[in-house]
Coordinates of C-alpha atoms and ligand atoms in Angstrom, one line a residue:
M1103 CA 0.0 0.0 0.0
S1104 CA 1.5 3.3 -1.0
V1105 CA 0.7 6.0 1.6
S1106 CA 0.2 9.6 0.6
Q1107 CA -0.2 12.6 2.8
P1108 CA -3.7 12.7 4.1
L1109 CA -6.1 15.3 2.7
I1110 CA -8.1 16.7 5.6
F1111 CA -11.4 18.6 5.1
R1112 CA -12.4 20.6 8.1
K1113 CA -14.2 23.6 6.6
G1114 CA -16.6 22.1 4.1
L1115 CA -16.2 20.5 0.7
D1116 CA -17.7 23.2 -1.5
M1117 CA -20.8 21.0 -2.2
K1118 CA -23.2 22.7 0.3
E1119 CA -25.6 23.9 -2.3
A1120 CA -25.5 20.6 -4.2
V1121 CA -26.8 18.6 -1.2
A1122 CA -29.1 21.3 0.4
G1123 CA -32.2 19.9 -1.4
E1124 CA -31.4 16.3 -0.4
L1125 CA -30.9 17.3 3.2
A1126 CA -34.2 19.2 3.3
A1127 CA -36.0 16.3 1.8
A1128 CA -34.6 13.9 4.3
Y1129 CA -34.9 15.8 7.5
H1130 CA -37.3 18.8 7.2
S1131 CA -40.8 18.8 8.6
R1132 CA -43.4 21.4 7.5
L1133 CA -45.6 20.5 10.5
V1134 CA -42.7 21.3 12.9
D1135 CA -42.3 24.7 11.1
E1136 CA -46.0 25.3 11.6
V1137 CA -45.9 24.5 15.3
R1138 CA -42.9 26.8 15.7
A1139 CA -44.8 29.6 13.9
A1140 CA -47.8 29.1 16.2
N1141 CA -45.8 30.0 19.3
Y1142 CA -44.7 26.4 19.8
R1143 CA -48.2 25.2 20.5
H1144 CA -50.4 22.8 18.5
D1145 CA -54.1 22.1 19.1
Q1146 CA -55.8 19.2 17.3
G1147 CA -58.8 17.2 18.5
R1148 CA -58.2 16.5 22.2
L1149 CA -54.5 17.2 21.9
T1150 CA -52.7 20.4 23.1
L1151 CA -49.0 20.0 22.3
H1152 CA -46.3 22.3 23.7
L1153 CA -43.0 22.1 22.0
A1154 CA -39.8 23.2 23.8
R1155 CA -38.4 26.4 22.2
E1156 CA -35.1 24.7 21.6
F1157 CA -35.0 21.1 20.5
G1158 CA -33.6 18.8 17.9
F1159 CA -30.5 19.2 15.6
C1160 CA -27.8 21.4 17.1
Y1161 CA -25.3 23.3 15.1
G1162 CA -22.7 20.6 15.4
V1163 CA -24.9 17.8 14.3
D1164 CA -26.3 19.9 11.4
R1165 CA -22.8 20.5 10.2
A1166 CA -21.7 16.9 10.6
V1167 CA -24.6 15.5 8.6
D1168 CA -24.2 18.2 6.0
Y1169 CA -20.5 17.2 5.6
A1170 CA -21.4 13.5 5.3
Y1171 CA -23.7 14.2 2.4
Q1172 CA -21.2 16.6 0.8
A1173 CA -18.5 13.9 1.1
V1174 CA -20.6 11.5 -1.0
A1175 CA -21.3 14.2 -3.6
R1176 CA -17.6 15.3 -3.7
F1177 CA -16.1 11.9 -4.1
P1178 CA -18.3 9.9 -6.5
G1179 CA -17.0 6.4 -7.1
R1180 CA -14.8 6.3 -4.0
N1181 CA -15.5 4.3 -0.8
V1182 CA -16.8 6.7 1.8
F1183 CA -16.6 5.4 5.4
L1184 CA -17.7 6.6 8.8
T1185 CA -15.6 5.5 11.7
G1186 CA -18.8 4.7 13.6
E1187 CA -22.1 6.5 14.2
I1188 CA -21.8 10.1 13.0
I1189 CA -24.3 11.1 15.8
H1190 CA -26.4 9.0 18.2
N1191 CA -29.5 8.8 16.1
P1192 CA -30.4 5.4 14.4
H1193 CA -32.6 7.1 11.8
V1194 CA -29.9 9.5 10.6
N1195 CA -27.2 6.7 10.6
D1196 CA -29.5 4.4 8.6
R1197 CA -30.1 7.1 6.1
L1198 CA -26.4 7.6 5.6
R1199 CA -26.0 3.9 5.1
D1200 CA -28.8 4.1 2.4
N1201 CA -26.8 6.9 0.9
G1202 CA -23.8 4.6 0.3
I1203 CA -21.7 5.5 3.3
R1204 CA -20.1 2.4 5.0
F1205 CA -19.6 2.2 8.7
L1206 CA -16.3 0.8 9.9
S1207 CA -18.1 -0.2 13.1
D1208 CA -20.6 -2.4 11.3
P1209 CA -20.0 -6.2 11.7
E1210 CA -19.4 -6.7 8.0
E1211 CA -16.7 -3.9 7.9
R1212 CA -14.8 -4.9 11.0
G1213 CA -11.2 -5.5 10.2
H1214 CA -11.4 -3.4 7.1
Q1215 CA -8.4 -1.1 6.9
P1216 CA -9.1 2.0 4.8
G1217 CA -6.3 3.2 2.6
P1218 CA -5.2 6.2 0.5
D1219 CA -8.1 5.7 -2.0
D1220 CA -10.7 5.9 0.7
V1221 CA -12.6 8.7 2.3
V1222 CA -13.1 8.6 6.1
I1223 CA -15.6 10.8 7.9
L1224 CA -14.9 11.6 11.5
P1225 CA -18.0 12.0 13.7
A1226 CA -19.2 15.1 15.5
F1227 CA -17.9 14.0 18.8
G1228 CA -14.4 13.3 17.5
I1229 CA -12.1 10.4 17.6
T1230 CA -9.0 9.6 19.8
V1231 CA -5.6 11.0 19.1
G1232 CA -4.4 7.5 18.3
E1233 CA -7.2 6.8 15.8
M1234 CA -6.5 10.1 14.1
L1235 CA -2.8 9.3 13.8
D1236 CA -3.7 5.9 12.4
Y1237 CA -6.1 7.2 9.7
S1238 CA -3.6 10.0 8.8
A1239 CA -0.7 7.4 8.5
R1240 CA -2.9 5.4 6.1
G1241 CA -3.2 8.4 3.8
C1242 CA -7.0 8.4 3.8
T1243 CA -8.9 11.5 2.8
L1244 CA -10.3 12.7 6.1
V1245 CA -13.5 14.7 6.4
D1246 CA -13.4 15.9 10.0
T1247 CA -16.8 16.9 11.4
T1248 CA -15.6 17.2 15.0
C1249 CA -17.8 19.9 16.5
G1250 CA -16.2 23.2 17.5
S1251 CA -17.5 22.9 21.0
V1252 CA -15.7 19.6 21.4
L1253 CA -12.6 21.1 20.0
N1254 CA -12.9 23.8 22.7
V1255 CA -12.9 21.2 25.4
W1256 CA -9.9 19.5 23.9
K1257 CA -8.0 22.8 23.8
N1258 CA -8.5 23.3 27.5
V1259 CA -7.6 19.7 28.4
V1260 CA -4.4 20.0 26.4
R1261 CA -3.6 23.1 28.3
Y1262 CA -4.1 21.3 31.6
A1263 CA -1.8 18.6 30.4
Q1264 CA 0.8 21.1 29.3
D1265 CA 0.7 22.7 32.8
G1266 CA 0.8 19.5 34.7
F1267 CA -2.9 19.5 35.8
T1268 CA -4.9 16.2 35.8
A1269 CA -8.1 16.6 33.7
I1270 CA -11.1 15.6 35.7
I1271 CA -13.7 14.8 33.0
H1272 CA -17.3 14.7 34.0
G1273 CA -18.6 12.2 31.4
K1274 CA -19.3 8.6 30.4
V1275 CA -16.1 6.7 30.2
K1276 CA -17.2 4.7 27.2
H1277 CA -18.7 7.5 25.3
E1278 CA -16.8 8.3 22.1
E1279 CA -16.5 12.0 23.0
T1280 CA -15.1 11.3 26.5
R1281 CA -12.7 8.8 25.1
A1282 CA -11.5 11.3 22.5
T1283 CA -11.2 14.1 25.1
A1284 CA -9.3 11.9 27.5
S1285 CA -6.8 11.0 24.8
Q1286 CA -6.0 14.7 24.4
A1287 CA -4.6 14.7 27.9
L1288 CA -2.0 12.3 26.9
K1289 CA -0.4 14.6 24.3
Y1290 CA 2.1 15.7 27.0
P1291 CA 4.2 13.4 29.2
E1292 CA 2.7 15.0 32.3
G1293 CA -0.8 14.7 31.1
R1294 CA -3.3 12.7 33.2
Y1295 CA -7.0 12.2 33.3
L1296 CA -9.7 10.8 35.5
V1297 CA -13.3 10.4 34.3
V1298 CA -16.2 10.8 36.9
L1299 CA -19.7 9.8 35.9
D1300 CA -21.7 11.6 38.5
R1301 CA -21.8 13.3 41.9
E1302 CA -21.3 10.0 43.7
E1303 CA -18.0 9.3 41.9
A1304 CA -17.0 12.9 42.3
A1305 CA -17.6 12.7 46.0
I1306 CA -15.3 9.7 46.3
V1307 CA -12.5 11.5 44.5
C1308 CA -13.0 14.7 46.6
D1309 CA -12.8 12.6 49.7
Y1310 CA -9.5 11.2 48.6
I1311 CA -8.2 14.7 47.9
R1312 CA -9.1 15.8 51.4
R1313 CA -8.0 12.8 53.4
R1314 CA -6.1 10.5 51.0
G1315 CA -7.2 6.9 51.8
D1316 CA -6.9 3.4 50.4
R1317 CA -5.0 3.7 47.2
E1318 CA -5.7 0.2 45.9
A1319 CA -9.4 0.6 46.6
F1320 CA -9.4 3.8 44.7
L1321 CA -7.6 2.3 41.7
A1322 CA -10.0 -0.7 41.8
R1323 CA -13.0 1.6 41.6
F1324 CA -11.6 4.0 38.9
G1325 CA -9.1 1.6 37.1
G1326 CA -11.0 1.8 33.9
A1327 CA -11.5 5.6 34.0
V1328 CA -7.9 6.9 34.5
S1329 CA -4.9 7.5 32.4
P1330 CA -2.2 4.7 32.3
G1331 CA -0.1 4.6 35.4
F1332 CA -2.4 7.0 37.3
D1333 CA -1.4 7.4 40.9
P1334 CA -4.1 9.1 43.1
D1335 CA -1.4 10.1 45.6
R1336 CA 0.5 12.0 43.0
D1337 CA -2.0 12.9 40.3
L1338 CA -4.7 14.6 42.4
D1339 CA -2.4 17.3 43.5
R1340 CA -3.4 19.7 40.6
V1341 CA -6.7 19.2 38.9
G1342 CA -8.6 20.9 36.1
C1343 CA -12.3 20.2 35.5
A1344 CA -13.8 19.6 32.1
N1345 CA -16.8 17.7 30.8
Q1346 CA -18.4 15.8 28.0
T1347 CA -20.3 18.6 26.3
T1348 CA -23.7 16.9 26.6
M1349 CA -23.9 16.2 30.4
L1350 CA -26.5 17.7 32.7
M1351 CA -25.2 21.3 33.1
S1352 CA -26.4 21.6 36.7
E1353 CA -24.5 18.4 37.6
S1354 CA -21.3 19.5 35.9
L1355 CA -21.4 22.8 37.7
E1356 CA -22.0 21.1 41.0
I1357 CA -19.1 18.6 40.4
G1358 CA -16.8 21.6 39.6
E1359 CA -17.8 23.2 42.9
M1360 CA -17.2 20.0 44.8
F1361 CA -13.6 19.8 43.4
R1362 CA -13.1 23.5 44.2
A1363 CA -14.2 23.0 47.8
A1364 CA -12.0 19.9 48.2
M1365 CA -8.9 21.6 46.8
T1366 CA -9.5 24.7 48.9
E1367 CA -9.8 22.5 52.0
R1368 CA -6.6 20.7 51.2
Y1369 CA -4.4 23.5 50.0
G1370 CA -6.0 26.7 51.2
E1371 CA -7.6 29.5 49.4
A1372 CA -4.4 31.4 48.8
A1373 CA -2.8 28.4 46.9
L1374 CA -6.0 27.4 45.0
A1375 CA -4.9 28.8 41.6
N1376 CA -1.9 26.5 41.7
H1377 CA -4.0 23.4 42.3
F1378 CA -7.4 23.9 40.7
R1379 CA -8.8 25.1 37.4
A1380 CA -12.2 25.0 35.9
F1381 CA -14.1 26.2 32.9
D1382 CA -17.5 25.7 31.5
T1383 CA -17.4 23.2 28.7
I1384 CA -21.1 22.3 28.4
C1385 CA -21.9 23.3 24.8
S1386 CA -24.4 26.1 24.3
A1387 CA -26.7 23.9 22.3
T1388 CA -27.0 21.4 25.2
Q1389 CA -27.5 24.2 27.6
E1390 CA -30.2 25.9 25.5
R1391 CA -32.1 22.6 25.2
Q1392 CA -31.9 22.0 28.9
D1393 CA -33.0 25.5 29.7
A1394 CA -35.9 25.4 27.2
V1395 CA -37.3 22.2 28.7
E1396 CA -37.1 23.7 32.2
A1397 CA -38.9 26.7 30.9
L1398 CA -41.6 24.6 29.3
L1399 CA -42.1 22.6 32.5
D1400 CA -42.3 25.9 34.5
S1401 CA -44.8 27.5 32.2
E1402 CA -47.3 24.7 31.2
P1403 CA -49.2 22.2 33.3
L1404 CA -48.6 19.0 31.4
D1405 CA -50.1 15.5 31.6
L1406 CA -46.9 14.0 30.3
M1407 CA -43.7 14.8 28.5
I1408 CA -42.2 13.0 25.5
V1409 CA -38.5 13.2 24.8
V1410 CA -37.4 11.9 21.3
G1411 CA -33.9 10.7 20.6
G1412 CA -31.5 7.8 20.4
Y1413 CA -31.2 5.7 23.5
N1414 CA -27.4 6.2 23.4
S1415 CA -27.7 9.9 23.0
S1416 CA -26.3 11.5 26.2
N1417 CA -28.0 14.9 25.7
T1418 CA -31.4 13.2 25.1
C1419 CA -31.0 11.0 28.2
N1420 CA -30.3 14.1 30.2
L1421 CA -33.3 15.9 28.8
A1422 CA -35.4 12.9 29.9
R1423 CA -33.8 13.1 33.4
I1424 CA -34.8 16.7 33.8
C1425 CA -38.4 16.1 32.7
A1426 CA -38.9 12.9 34.7
A1427 CA -38.1 14.8 37.9
R1428 CA -41.1 17.0 37.2
V1429 CA -43.7 15.1 35.2
R1430 CA -44.5 11.6 33.8
T1431 CA -41.9 11.2 31.0
Y1432 CA -41.4 8.8 28.1
H1433 CA -38.1 8.7 26.3
I1434 CA -38.8 7.3 22.8
A1435 CA -36.4 6.6 19.9
D1436 CA -38.9 7.3 17.1
P1437 CA -42.6 7.5 16.2
A1438 CA -42.9 3.7 16.0
C1439 CA -42.6 3.6 19.8
L1440 CA -46.0 5.2 20.0
I1441 CA -47.7 1.8 19.4
S1442 CA -51.3 2.9 20.1
A1443 CA -53.3 5.3 22.3
E1444 CA -53.0 2.6 25.0
R1445 CA -49.5 1.4 24.6
I1446 CA -46.1 3.1 24.4
R1447 CA -42.6 1.5 24.0
H1448 CA -39.9 3.6 25.7
R1449 CA -36.5 3.6 27.5
P1450 CA -36.9 3.9 31.3
V1451 CA -35.4 7.1 32.4
G1452 CA -32.2 6.5 34.3
A1453 CA -31.4 3.2 32.5
P1454 CA -27.9 2.9 31.0
S1455 CA -27.7 5.0 27.8
T1456 CA -26.7 2.3 25.3
A1457 CA -28.0 1.9 21.8
K1458 CA -29.8 -1.3 22.8
A1459 CA -31.3 -0.1 26.1
D1460 CA -33.9 -2.4 27.3
E1461 CA -37.2 -0.9 26.4
V1462 CA -40.4 -1.3 28.3
I1463 CA -44.0 -1.1 27.3
S1464 CA -46.3 1.0 29.4
E1465 CA -50.1 0.8 29.1
N1466 CA -52.7 3.5 29.3
W1467 CA -50.2 6.2 28.8
L1468 CA -52.7 8.7 27.3
P1469 CA -55.7 10.0 29.2
A1470 CA -58.7 8.1 27.6
E1471 CA -61.1 11.1 27.9
G1472 CA -60.9 14.9 28.0
R1473 CA -58.0 17.1 27.0
I1474 CA -54.6 15.8 26.6
V1475 CA -51.7 18.2 27.3
V1476 CA -48.4 16.9 26.1
G1477 CA -44.9 18.5 26.2
L1478 CA -42.4 17.5 23.5
T1479 CA -38.7 17.9 23.1
A1480 CA -36.0 16.2 21.1
G1481 CA -32.3 15.6 21.6
A1482 CA -29.6 17.4 19.6
S1483 CA -29.3 14.5 17.2
T1484 CA -33.0 14.1 16.4
P1485 CA -34.0 15.5 13.0
N1486 CA -37.2 17.5 12.6
N1487 CA -38.9 14.9 10.3
I1488 CA -38.9 12.5 13.3
V1489 CA -40.3 15.1 15.6
G1490 CA -43.0 15.9 13.0
Q1491 CA -44.0 12.2 12.7
V1492 CA -44.3 12.0 16.5
I1493 CA -46.7 15.0 16.4
E1494 CA -48.7 13.4 13.6
T1495 CA -49.0 10.1 15.5
L1496 CA -50.1 12.0 18.7
E1497 CA -52.8 13.8 16.6
R1498 CA -54.2 10.4 15.4
F1499 CA -54.3 9.0 18.9
A1500 CA -56.0 12.1 20.4
L1501 CA -58.9 12.5 18.0
Ligands
LIG2443 S1 -24.3 18.6 21.3 FE1 -23.0 20.4 21.4 S2 -20.9 19.6 21.3 FE2 -22.3 18.0 20.5 S3 -22.4 18.3 18.3 FE3 -24.1 19.5 19.2 S4 -23.3 21.5 19.5 FE4 -21.5 20.1 19.2

């Protein structure tokens, strides 16, 4: 295999106009536009539907999907691969497969090693430094759709590593974005990382910072979530907080404050700057969707809430968590989950966010008589056509 220098596209492929019609046909919904225009409210039969003011495709996903279509148009006759899911939405990924894009993560492609003749699209949440080096070394043409908000996190994590701070990453250790972000910390010899999933894990680490403790027990608990050779007695001396961009903002901020308090207690306020850093790395799209759903729950008395999005979509799962704390909530992947006016298939809120989450079927989910007031939102990887189909199905059930 002769290896050429990789061609990397990061700012578009000059085919935007050529694919605009195809994208609109695939993902647009006139009904959603109408609901938006009607102050995010839709009345039909017994149904009153309130749509969150921010929902669905974010700027990063919009761009990534656009680039994938552009890649197919720009390189006719060449193999176009995705390293894995471009975003966490099964409908969007299947459409890309239908469009001729091959997924290196699919069973039939496993073991395939793309070469200089191949085009490889990198997903919105990025890939690890090692994977990037590998694809570059192979001379593949790379279409990098990594979102700017993810790149911003990477920039800060690299800076931590450069300055000898361990990156404390609030995220899911197996999530592609968190794996990619963690790998950035290893660009410098002093770089270290530790991933914490939630407040409970953060509290264990903060306790260790305050009092030290059983090193082996610590490593047994966090062994799969730390950089190679991590030593809690050495590597928790200087820490910087970061997070997967799609986590629950309130939890990320709280975790940041927990670490600030622990480091202040251990090293004193005067020395804090030498031991602790933090910056807000929740992306604005995630924040806006979380804020919008809180505003909807504050303003409208709802019978129930529907959250639409992939079961492995972190930001969708977090929207469902916010809603479930306030009102009966169903997280569904697509309109087919609305089986009938009596039965709904959904992912239990709080279940592990994996693509194949165990779904359950609930009965009598819609009020059988009288008005039905439903709130609706969708994760950042859910296209409008799916949202529109959910609304149409609800209309049918609420005649
Ligand atoms: S959720 Fe945020 S970080 Fe992720 S692709 Fe969308 S805008 Fe980018």
